[in-house]
Amino acid sequence: MTLNQAIETLNRVEKAVYALNHAMDIMNTDGETVAPKDSWRVRGEAMAYLSGLAYQELQAPETEEALKTILQHRGETDETTFRRAEVLQEDYEDMHVLPMDEYVAYNQLVSDAGAVWREAKENNDYASFAPLLEKLIAARRRYAALKAPEKPAYDVLLDQYEKGACMETLDPFFAAVRQDLAPVIADVAAHPKETPAFLTREFSVDAQRHFSEKLMALEGLNPRRCTLGETEHPFTSGPNKWDVRITTNYRSDVLGSLYSVVHEGGHALYEMGVADELQCTCLGGGATMGIHESQSRFYENLIGRSRAFCVPLLKIMKESFPEQMAGVTEDALYEAINLSQPSLIRTEADELTYSLHVMIRYELEKAMIAGDLTVAELPAAWNDMYQKYLGVTVPDDRRGVLQDSHWSFGGMGYFPSYALGSAYGVQMLHRMEKEIDVWGSVEKGDLSPLTAWLGEHIHRFGKLKKPQELLSAAMGGPLDPSVYTSYLKEKFTKLYHL
Ligand SMILES: [Zn+2]
């Protein structure tokens, strides 16, 4: 095969795989948002069939030969084409681990498990989800053992979400975070603040829906390219930069949805910032989940829970909720959005205690994937760890082990991305502060200079650069957990006058 023929094959296969992924992405989002409940009964089979077509395209001997040919000709192709071959080769190897029938069956399992999990959570019925979780764990363990038999299975899974992440580096990362933050968390717990009255008022879902539109505009999300749906567990999806879907979940408490929108909006800005020429190629999305979470947690916390953001935030809250927000000052809002107390739900946790929620999942996943913890033992282990790490009693599985969607899509190994992403974000912010007037812009309600900075350093590259290279360039050096913990210590020491 000549180099030109190989590039033609790459173009053709990539186009086919993109189209199939586009279809599966929309089917999945539809299933998670507006599709009728029972639609899951056949959607999984249809999606599995499409995944089989993608398998055939990517695993064809011609594709294998084309990728090999391009990878042997470094220097004779442009950088983008070479990188596309590299990334597609990784996808090829990932998929190649399983025979086609098993790959297709796994995709159906994931789709079905999502639907069963949603109902199980709604009905607080762990027993109905347990058999599927058992199958998912077995499938993930089998995949890891086949992919890299020489490695611990959990390391193989971690690497799927954050390239290079492994227990050897994550154990000390979490230990350092815990050691640094434990005294601050204890200090804060010893000086509890009362929940301000306005947070206990009723915020109607309709008013919250209108408010979300204003919030998206404030974050700079173009409504022609990004829409907001409603779902059990907020997420971001979308096949390309012109079609990004974020989701939220409305309850009477206004902050839950507010921060879901800002968080998912951060993911959306990343997707929408990837260069046009990378769209619909295998380089057209975020580099890794850790880097993706660095963008979402950047907007959610570093910006969304800053004092400066309270200026534009209070303005739109007063427009949308004039009665509930009457008399509330910027300072009061700042205190309210940074109330720190050990809680049950990860996605609603404050910045300070958040990483403990991730740590619990990390410990449980390690044990499950190693085969040291069974699905039957999981809820009790979950509840014990919430008692031990956070001092809270889990009242039911709905607010316990069933709260997150990740295990239902086989996402064991994903959670550490949230903690890593939070830490990456602080290092990026420190660099950004040296180059642009971050807080002046935020106070004015103009986040565009921040998004432009992130666009320049992270977004536009998609998967073009290798993750480590992209990250250290944006952070100005390697990951240093003490930068993250110092930021939190300083913020909460001030907020709680410790
Ligand atoms: Zn996220």
Coordinates of C-alpha atoms and ligand atoms in Angstrom, one line a residue:
M1 CA 0.0 0.0 0.0
T2 CA 1.4 3.4 -1.0
L3 CA 1.3 6.3 1.5
N4 CA -1.3 8.0 -0.7
Q5 CA -3.5 4.9 -0.7
A6 CA -3.1 4.7 3.1
I7 CA -4.2 8.3 3.6
E8 CA -7.2 7.7 1.4
T9 CA -8.2 4.7 3.5
L10 CA -7.6 6.7 6.7
N11 CA -10.0 9.4 5.4
R12 CA -12.6 6.9 4.4
V13 CA -12.6 4.9 7.6
E14 CA -12.5 8.0 9.8
K15 CA -15.5 9.4 8.0
A16 CA -17.5 6.1 8.4
V17 CA -16.5 5.8 12.1
Y18 CA -17.4 9.5 12.7
A19 CA -20.8 9.1 11.1
L20 CA -21.6 6.0 13.2
N21 CA -20.4 7.7 16.4
H22 CA -22.5 10.7 15.5
A23 CA -25.6 8.6 15.3
M24 CA -24.8 6.6 18.5
D25 CA -24.1 9.8 20.4
I26 CA -27.5 11.3 19.5
M27 CA -29.3 8.1 20.2
N28 CA -27.7 7.9 23.6
T29 CA -28.5 11.6 24.4
D30 CA -32.0 11.1 23.3
G31 CA -32.4 8.0 25.5
E32 CA -31.0 10.0 28.5
T33 CA -33.2 13.0 28.0
V34 CA -36.5 12.9 26.1
A35 CA -37.1 9.4 24.8
P36 CA -40.0 7.5 26.5
K37 CA -38.8 5.2 29.3
D38 CA -39.5 1.9 27.5
S39 CA -37.6 2.9 24.4
W40 CA -34.5 1.3 25.9
R41 CA -35.8 -2.1 25.2
V42 CA -34.6 -2.0 21.6
R43 CA -32.4 1.0 21.5
G44 CA -29.5 -1.0 22.9
E45 CA -29.7 -3.6 20.2
A46 CA -29.8 -0.9 17.5
M47 CA -26.8 0.9 19.0
A48 CA -24.9 -2.3 19.4
Y49 CA -25.5 -3.0 15.7
L50 CA -24.0 0.4 14.7
S51 CA -21.1 -0.3 17.0
G52 CA -20.5 -3.5 15.1
L53 CA -20.3 -1.6 11.8
A54 CA -17.7 0.7 13.4
Y55 CA -15.8 -2.4 14.5
Q56 CA -15.8 -3.8 11.0
E57 CA -14.5 -0.5 9.6
L58 CA -11.8 -0.1 12.1
Q59 CA -10.7 -3.7 12.3
A60 CA -10.6 -4.3 8.6
P61 CA -7.2 -5.6 7.4
E62 CA -7.0 -2.7 5.0
T63 CA -7.4 -0.2 7.9
E64 CA -4.7 -2.0 9.9
E65 CA -2.3 -1.8 6.9
A66 CA -3.1 1.8 6.2
L67 CA -2.4 2.9 9.8
K68 CA 0.8 0.9 9.8
T69 CA 1.9 2.5 6.5
I70 CA 1.3 6.1 7.7
L71 CA 2.9 5.5 11.1
Q72 CA 6.0 4.2 9.3
H73 CA 6.3 7.4 7.3
R74 CA 6.7 10.1 9.9
G75 CA 8.0 13.2 8.3
E76 CA 6.4 12.4 4.9
T77 CA 2.9 13.4 6.1
D78 CA 1.7 16.5 7.8
E79 CA 1.5 16.6 11.5
T80 CA -2.3 16.4 11.7
T81 CA -2.5 13.3 9.4
F82 CA 0.2 11.6 11.4
R83 CA -1.6 12.3 14.7
R84 CA -4.9 11.1 13.3
A85 CA -3.3 7.8 12.4
E86 CA -1.8 7.6 15.9
V87 CA -5.1 8.2 17.6
L88 CA -7.0 5.9 15.3
Q89 CA -4.3 3.3 16.0
E90 CA -5.0 3.6 19.7
D91 CA -8.7 3.2 19.0
Y92 CA -7.9 0.2 16.8
E93 CA -5.9 -1.5 19.6
D94 CA -8.5 -0.8 22.2
M95 CA -11.2 -2.3 20.1
H96 CA -9.0 -5.2 18.9
V97 CA -8.8 -6.6 22.5
L98 CA -12.3 -8.1 22.1
P99 CA -13.7 -10.2 19.3
M100 CA -16.6 -8.5 17.4
D101 CA -19.5 -10.4 19.0
E102 CA -18.2 -9.6 22.5
Y103 CA -17.6 -6.0 21.6
V104 CA -21.1 -5.6 20.3
A105 CA -22.6 -7.4 23.3
Y106 CA -20.7 -5.1 25.6
N107 CA -22.2 -2.0 23.9
Q108 CA -25.7 -3.4 24.3
L109 CA -25.0 -4.2 27.9
V110 CA -23.9 -0.6 28.5
S111 CA -26.9 0.9 26.8
D112 CA -29.3 -1.4 28.7
A113 CA -27.5 -0.9 32.1
G114 CA -28.0 2.9 31.7
A115 CA -31.8 2.5 31.5
V116 CA -31.9 -0.1 34.3
W117 CA -29.8 2.2 36.5
R118 CA -32.1 5.2 36.0
E119 CA -35.1 3.2 37.1
A120 CA -33.2 1.6 40.0
K121 CA -32.1 5.0 41.2
E122 CA -35.6 6.4 40.9
N123 CA -37.1 3.5 42.8
N124 CA -34.2 3.1 45.3
D125 CA -33.8 -0.4 44.1
Y126 CA -30.1 -1.5 44.1
A127 CA -31.1 -5.2 43.6
S128 CA -32.5 -4.5 40.1
F129 CA -29.2 -2.9 39.0
A130 CA -26.8 -5.3 40.8
P131 CA -26.9 -8.1 38.1
L132 CA -26.0 -5.6 35.4
L133 CA -23.3 -4.1 37.5
E134 CA -21.9 -7.5 38.1
K135 CA -21.7 -8.1 34.3
L136 CA -20.1 -4.7 33.7
I137 CA -17.4 -5.3 36.3
A138 CA -16.7 -8.7 34.8
A139 CA -16.5 -7.2 31.3
R140 CA -14.1 -4.4 32.4
R141 CA -11.9 -6.9 34.3
R142 CA -11.8 -9.1 31.2
Y143 CA -11.0 -6.2 28.9
A144 CA -8.1 -5.1 31.2
A145 CA -6.7 -8.6 31.5
L146 CA -6.7 -9.0 27.7
K147 CA -5.4 -5.5 26.9
A148 CA -2.4 -5.6 29.3
P149 CA -2.1 -8.8 31.3
E150 CA 1.1 -7.6 32.9
K151 CA -0.6 -4.6 34.5
P152 CA -3.1 -4.4 37.4
A153 CA -6.5 -4.3 35.8
Y154 CA -7.5 -1.0 37.5
D155 CA -4.4 0.8 36.0
V156 CA -5.5 -0.3 32.5
L157 CA -9.0 1.3 33.1
L158 CA -7.5 4.5 34.6
D159 CA -5.4 5.0 31.6
Q160 CA -8.5 5.0 29.4
Y161 CA -9.7 8.2 30.9
E162 CA -6.5 9.9 31.8
K163 CA -3.5 8.8 29.8
G164 CA -0.7 7.6 32.1
A165 CA -2.8 7.7 35.3
C166 CA -2.1 4.7 37.5
M167 CA -2.4 3.7 41.2
E168 CA 1.3 4.4 41.7
T169 CA 0.8 8.1 41.1
L170 CA -2.8 8.4 42.2
D171 CA -2.3 6.9 45.6
P172 CA 0.2 9.5 46.7
F173 CA -1.8 12.3 44.9
F174 CA -4.9 11.4 47.0
A175 CA -2.9 10.9 50.1
A176 CA -1.4 14.4 49.8
V177 CA -4.7 16.0 49.1
R178 CA -6.3 14.2 52.1
Q179 CA -3.4 15.1 54.4
D180 CA -3.4 18.7 53.4
L181 CA -7.1 19.2 53.5
A182 CA -8.2 17.1 56.5
P183 CA -7.2 19.7 59.1
V184 CA -9.0 22.5 57.1
I185 CA -12.1 20.3 56.7
A186 CA -12.1 19.6 60.5
D187 CA -11.6 23.3 61.3
V188 CA -14.5 24.3 59.0
A189 CA -16.7 21.6 60.5
A190 CA -16.0 23.0 64.0
H191 CA -17.2 26.4 62.8
P192 CA -20.5 25.6 61.0
K193 CA -22.5 28.4 59.4
E194 CA -26.2 28.5 59.1
T195 CA -27.8 28.0 55.7
P196 CA -29.0 31.4 54.6
A197 CA -32.7 31.8 54.4
F198 CA -32.8 32.5 50.7
L199 CA -31.4 29.1 49.9
T200 CA -34.3 27.4 51.6
R201 CA -36.9 29.3 49.6
E202 CA -38.7 27.5 46.7
F203 CA -37.3 28.2 43.2
S204 CA -39.9 27.0 40.7
V205 CA -38.6 24.7 37.9
D206 CA -40.1 27.1 35.3
A207 CA -38.2 30.1 36.7
Q208 CA -35.0 27.9 36.9
R209 CA -35.4 27.0 33.2
H210 CA -35.4 30.7 32.2
F211 CA -32.6 31.4 34.5
S212 CA -30.5 28.6 32.9
E213 CA -30.7 30.5 29.6
K214 CA -29.3 33.6 31.2
L215 CA -26.6 31.6 32.9
M216 CA -25.6 30.0 29.6
A217 CA -25.4 33.4 28.0
L218 CA -23.3 34.7 30.8
E219 CA -20.9 31.7 30.3
G220 CA -20.7 32.6 26.6
L221 CA -22.5 29.5 25.3
N222 CA -23.9 30.2 21.8
P223 CA -27.5 28.8 21.8
R224 CA -27.2 28.1 18.1
R225 CA -24.6 25.5 18.8
C226 CA -25.3 24.3 22.4
T227 CA -28.7 23.3 23.9
L228 CA -29.7 22.4 27.3
G229 CA -31.7 19.2 28.1
E230 CA -33.0 17.6 31.3
T231 CA -31.8 14.3 32.6
E232 CA -31.3 12.2 35.7
H233 CA -27.5 12.8 35.9
P234 CA -26.1 15.9 34.1
F235 CA -23.6 15.3 31.3
T236 CA -22.3 16.8 28.1
S237 CA -22.4 15.2 24.7
G238 CA -22.6 16.1 21.1
P239 CA -20.8 14.9 17.9
N240 CA -19.1 18.1 16.9
K241 CA -18.6 21.8 17.8
W242 CA -21.8 22.9 16.1
D243 CA -24.0 20.4 18.0
V244 CA -23.2 20.3 21.7
R245 CA -25.8 19.1 24.2
I246 CA -25.5 19.9 27.9
T247 CA -28.0 18.6 30.5
T248 CA -29.1 19.5 34.0
N249 CA -31.5 18.3 36.6
Y250 CA -34.0 20.7 38.4
R251 CA -34.9 20.4 42.0
S252 CA -36.3 23.0 44.3
D253 CA -32.8 23.9 45.5
V254 CA -31.5 26.4 43.0
L255 CA -27.7 25.8 43.4
G256 CA -27.8 22.2 42.2
S257 CA -28.9 23.0 38.7
L258 CA -27.0 26.3 38.6
Y259 CA -23.7 24.6 39.1
S260 CA -24.6 21.7 36.8
V261 CA -25.2 24.1 34.0
V262 CA -21.9 26.0 34.7
H263 CA -20.0 22.7 35.0
E264 CA -21.4 21.2 31.8
G265 CA -21.0 24.6 30.1
G266 CA -17.3 24.3 30.8
H267 CA -17.2 21.0 28.9
A268 CA -19.3 22.5 26.1
L269 CA -16.9 25.5 25.7
Y270 CA -14.0 23.0 25.3
E271 CA -15.9 21.0 22.6
M272 CA -17.0 24.2 20.9
G273 CA -13.4 25.6 20.9
V274 CA -11.8 22.7 19.1
A275 CA -10.4 24.0 15.7
D276 CA -12.7 23.7 12.7
E277 CA -10.3 21.7 10.7
L278 CA -10.2 18.9 13.4
Q279 CA -14.1 18.5 13.4
C280 CA -15.4 15.2 12.3
T281 CA -12.0 13.6 12.5
C282 CA -10.8 11.4 15.4
L283 CA -9.0 14.5 16.8
G284 CA -12.2 16.5 17.1
G285 CA -12.9 16.1 20.9
G286 CA -11.2 16.8 24.2
A287 CA -7.8 15.3 24.8
T288 CA -8.6 13.3 28.0
M289 CA -11.3 13.2 30.6
G290 CA -9.0 14.7 33.2
I291 CA -8.3 17.6 30.9
H292 CA -12.0 17.8 30.1
E293 CA -12.9 18.0 33.8
S294 CA -10.2 20.6 34.3
Q295 CA -12.3 22.9 32.0
S296 CA -15.7 22.1 33.6
R297 CA -14.4 22.4 37.1
F298 CA -12.6 25.6 36.2
Y299 CA -15.9 27.3 35.3
E300 CA -17.9 25.6 38.1
N301 CA -15.5 26.4 41.0
L302 CA -12.6 28.6 40.2
I303 CA -14.8 31.1 38.4
G304 CA -18.3 30.1 39.3
R305 CA -17.7 30.1 43.1
S306 CA -15.4 33.2 43.1
R307 CA -16.2 36.5 44.7
A308 CA -15.9 38.3 41.4
F309 CA -18.5 36.0 39.7
C310 CA -21.1 37.0 42.4
V311 CA -21.4 40.4 40.8
P312 CA -22.9 39.2 37.4
L313 CA -24.4 36.1 39.0
L314 CA -26.4 38.1 41.6
K315 CA -27.6 40.4 38.9
I316 CA -29.2 37.6 36.8
M317 CA -30.5 35.8 39.9
K318 CA -32.3 38.9 40.9
E319 CA -33.8 39.2 37.5
S320 CA -35.0 35.6 37.5
F321 CA -35.9 35.3 41.1
P322 CA -36.8 38.8 42.4
E323 CA -38.7 37.5 45.5
Q324 CA -36.4 34.8 46.6
M325 CA -33.3 36.9 46.1
A326 CA -34.7 40.1 47.7
G327 CA -32.2 41.7 50.0
V328 CA -29.4 39.3 49.2
T329 CA -26.0 41.0 48.8
E330 CA -23.0 39.9 46.8
D331 CA -21.1 39.0 50.0
A332 CA -24.0 36.9 51.2
L333 CA -24.2 35.1 47.9
Y334 CA -20.5 34.4 48.0
E335 CA -20.8 32.9 51.5
A336 CA -23.8 30.8 50.4
I337 CA -22.3 29.3 47.4
N338 CA -19.2 28.3 49.4
L339 CA -20.9 26.8 52.4
S340 CA -18.8 23.8 53.3
Q341 CA -20.3 20.8 55.0
P342 CA -19.9 17.1 54.5
S343 CA -22.7 15.9 52.4
L344 CA -24.2 12.9 50.5
I345 CA -24.1 13.9 46.9
R346 CA -20.9 14.4 45.0
T347 CA -22.2 16.7 42.2
E348 CA -23.6 19.0 44.9
A349 CA -20.6 19.0 47.2
D350 CA -18.7 22.1 48.0
E351 CA -15.2 22.6 46.7
L352 CA -13.4 21.7 49.9
T353 CA -15.0 18.3 50.6
Y354 CA -15.5 17.4 47.0
S355 CA -12.3 15.4 46.6
L356 CA -13.3 13.1 49.5
H357 CA -16.3 12.0 47.4
V358 CA -13.9 11.1 44.6
M359 CA -11.5 9.4 46.9
I360 CA -14.3 7.1 48.2
R361 CA -15.1 6.0 44.7
Y362 CA -11.5 5.5 43.9
E363 CA -11.0 3.2 46.9
L364 CA -14.2 1.3 46.1
E365 CA -13.3 0.9 42.4
K366 CA -9.8 -0.4 43.3
A367 CA -11.3 -3.0 45.5
M368 CA -14.1 -4.0 43.0
I369 CA -11.7 -4.3 40.1
A370 CA -9.2 -6.2 42.1
G371 CA -11.9 -8.7 43.0
D372 CA -11.8 -7.8 46.8
L373 CA -15.3 -6.3 47.0
T374 CA -18.4 -7.9 45.5
V375 CA -21.4 -6.2 44.1
A376 CA -23.5 -7.5 47.0
E377 CA -21.0 -5.9 49.5
L378 CA -20.8 -2.6 47.7
P379 CA -23.7 -0.6 49.2
A380 CA -22.5 -1.4 52.8
A381 CA -18.9 -0.5 51.9
W382 CA -20.1 2.7 50.3
N383 CA -22.1 3.7 53.4
D384 CA -19.1 2.8 55.7
M385 CA -16.8 5.0 53.8
Y386 CA -19.2 8.0 53.8
Q387 CA -19.3 7.6 57.6
K388 CA -15.6 7.3 57.9
Y389 CA -14.4 10.0 55.4
L390 CA -17.3 12.5 55.6
G391 CA -19.1 11.6 58.8
V392 CA -22.5 11.4 57.1
T393 CA -25.0 8.6 57.4
V394 CA -26.3 7.4 54.0
P395 CA -30.1 7.1 54.3
D396 CA -30.8 5.1 51.1
D397 CA -29.0 3.8 48.0
R398 CA -30.6 6.5 45.9
R399 CA -28.5 9.0 47.7
G400 CA -25.7 6.5 48.2
V401 CA -24.3 3.9 45.8
L402 CA -26.8 4.6 43.0
Q403 CA -26.3 8.3 42.8
D404 CA -23.8 8.5 39.9
S405 CA -24.3 7.2 36.4
H406 CA -20.7 6.3 35.8
W407 CA -20.7 2.6 36.8
S408 CA -23.8 2.0 34.6
F409 CA -21.8 2.9 31.5
G410 CA -18.7 0.9 32.6
G411 CA -16.9 4.0 33.6
M412 CA -14.8 2.4 36.3
G413 CA -11.6 4.5 36.4
Y414 CA -13.3 7.8 35.4
F415 CA -13.8 9.4 38.8
P416 CA -10.1 10.3 39.5
S417 CA -10.4 12.6 36.4
Y418 CA -12.5 14.9 38.5
A419 CA -9.9 15.3 41.2
L420 CA -7.0 15.6 38.7
G421 CA -9.0 18.1 36.6
S422 CA -9.7 20.2 39.7
A423 CA -6.0 20.3 40.4
Y424 CA -5.0 21.0 36.8
G425 CA -7.4 23.9 36.7
V426 CA -5.8 25.8 39.6
Q427 CA -2.4 25.7 37.9
M428 CA -3.9 27.0 34.6
L429 CA -5.7 29.8 36.5
H430 CA -2.4 30.9 38.1
R431 CA -0.8 31.2 34.7
M432 CA -3.8 32.9 33.3
E433 CA -3.8 35.5 36.1
K434 CA -0.3 36.6 35.1
E435 CA -1.4 37.2 31.5
I436 CA -4.9 38.7 31.6
D437 CA -7.1 40.6 34.0
V438 CA -9.2 37.5 35.0
W439 CA -11.1 39.0 37.9
G440 CA -11.8 42.4 36.3
S441 CA -13.4 40.6 33.3
V442 CA -15.4 38.2 35.6
E443 CA -16.8 41.1 37.6
K444 CA -17.9 42.7 34.4
G445 CA -19.7 39.5 33.4
D446 CA -17.4 39.0 30.4
L447 CA -15.9 35.5 30.5
S448 CA -14.7 35.7 26.9
P449 CA -11.1 36.6 27.6
L450 CA -10.8 33.6 29.9
T451 CA -12.4 31.3 27.3
A452 CA -10.1 32.8 24.7
W453 CA -7.1 32.0 26.9
L454 CA -8.2 28.4 27.4
G455 CA -9.0 28.2 23.7
E456 CA -5.5 29.2 22.8
H457 CA -3.8 26.9 25.3
I458 CA -6.2 23.9 25.4
H459 CA -9.4 23.9 23.4
R460 CA -8.2 24.5 19.8
F461 CA -5.9 21.5 19.9
G462 CA -8.5 18.8 20.4
K463 CA -6.5 15.6 20.5
L464 CA -3.8 17.0 18.2
K465 CA -1.2 17.3 20.9
K466 CA -0.3 14.4 23.3
P467 CA -2.1 15.0 26.6
Q468 CA 1.0 15.4 28.8
E469 CA 2.5 17.9 26.4
L470 CA -0.7 19.9 26.2
L471 CA -1.2 19.9 29.9
S472 CA 2.3 20.9 31.0
A473 CA 2.3 23.7 28.4
A474 CA -1.0 25.0 29.8
M475 CA -0.1 24.6 33.4
G476 CA 3.5 25.9 33.0
G477 CA 4.9 22.7 34.6
P478 CA 4.0 19.3 36.0
L479 CA 1.1 18.6 38.3
D480 CA 1.7 19.7 41.8
P481 CA -1.1 18.8 44.2
S482 CA 0.1 21.4 46.8
V483 CA -0.9 24.2 44.4
Y484 CA -4.5 22.8 44.5
T485 CA -4.6 22.3 48.2
S486 CA -3.0 25.7 49.0
Y487 CA -5.7 27.3 46.9
L488 CA -8.4 25.6 48.9
K489 CA -6.8 26.2 52.2
E490 CA -6.4 29.9 51.5
K491 CA -10.0 30.3 50.2
F492 CA -11.7 28.5 53.1
T493 CA -9.4 29.9 55.8
K494 CA -10.6 33.4 54.7
L495 CA -14.2 32.4 54.2
Y496 CA -14.4 30.8 57.7
H497 CA -12.2 33.3 59.4
L498 CA -10.0 30.5 60.7
Ligands
ZN1 ZN -17.8 16.9 34.1

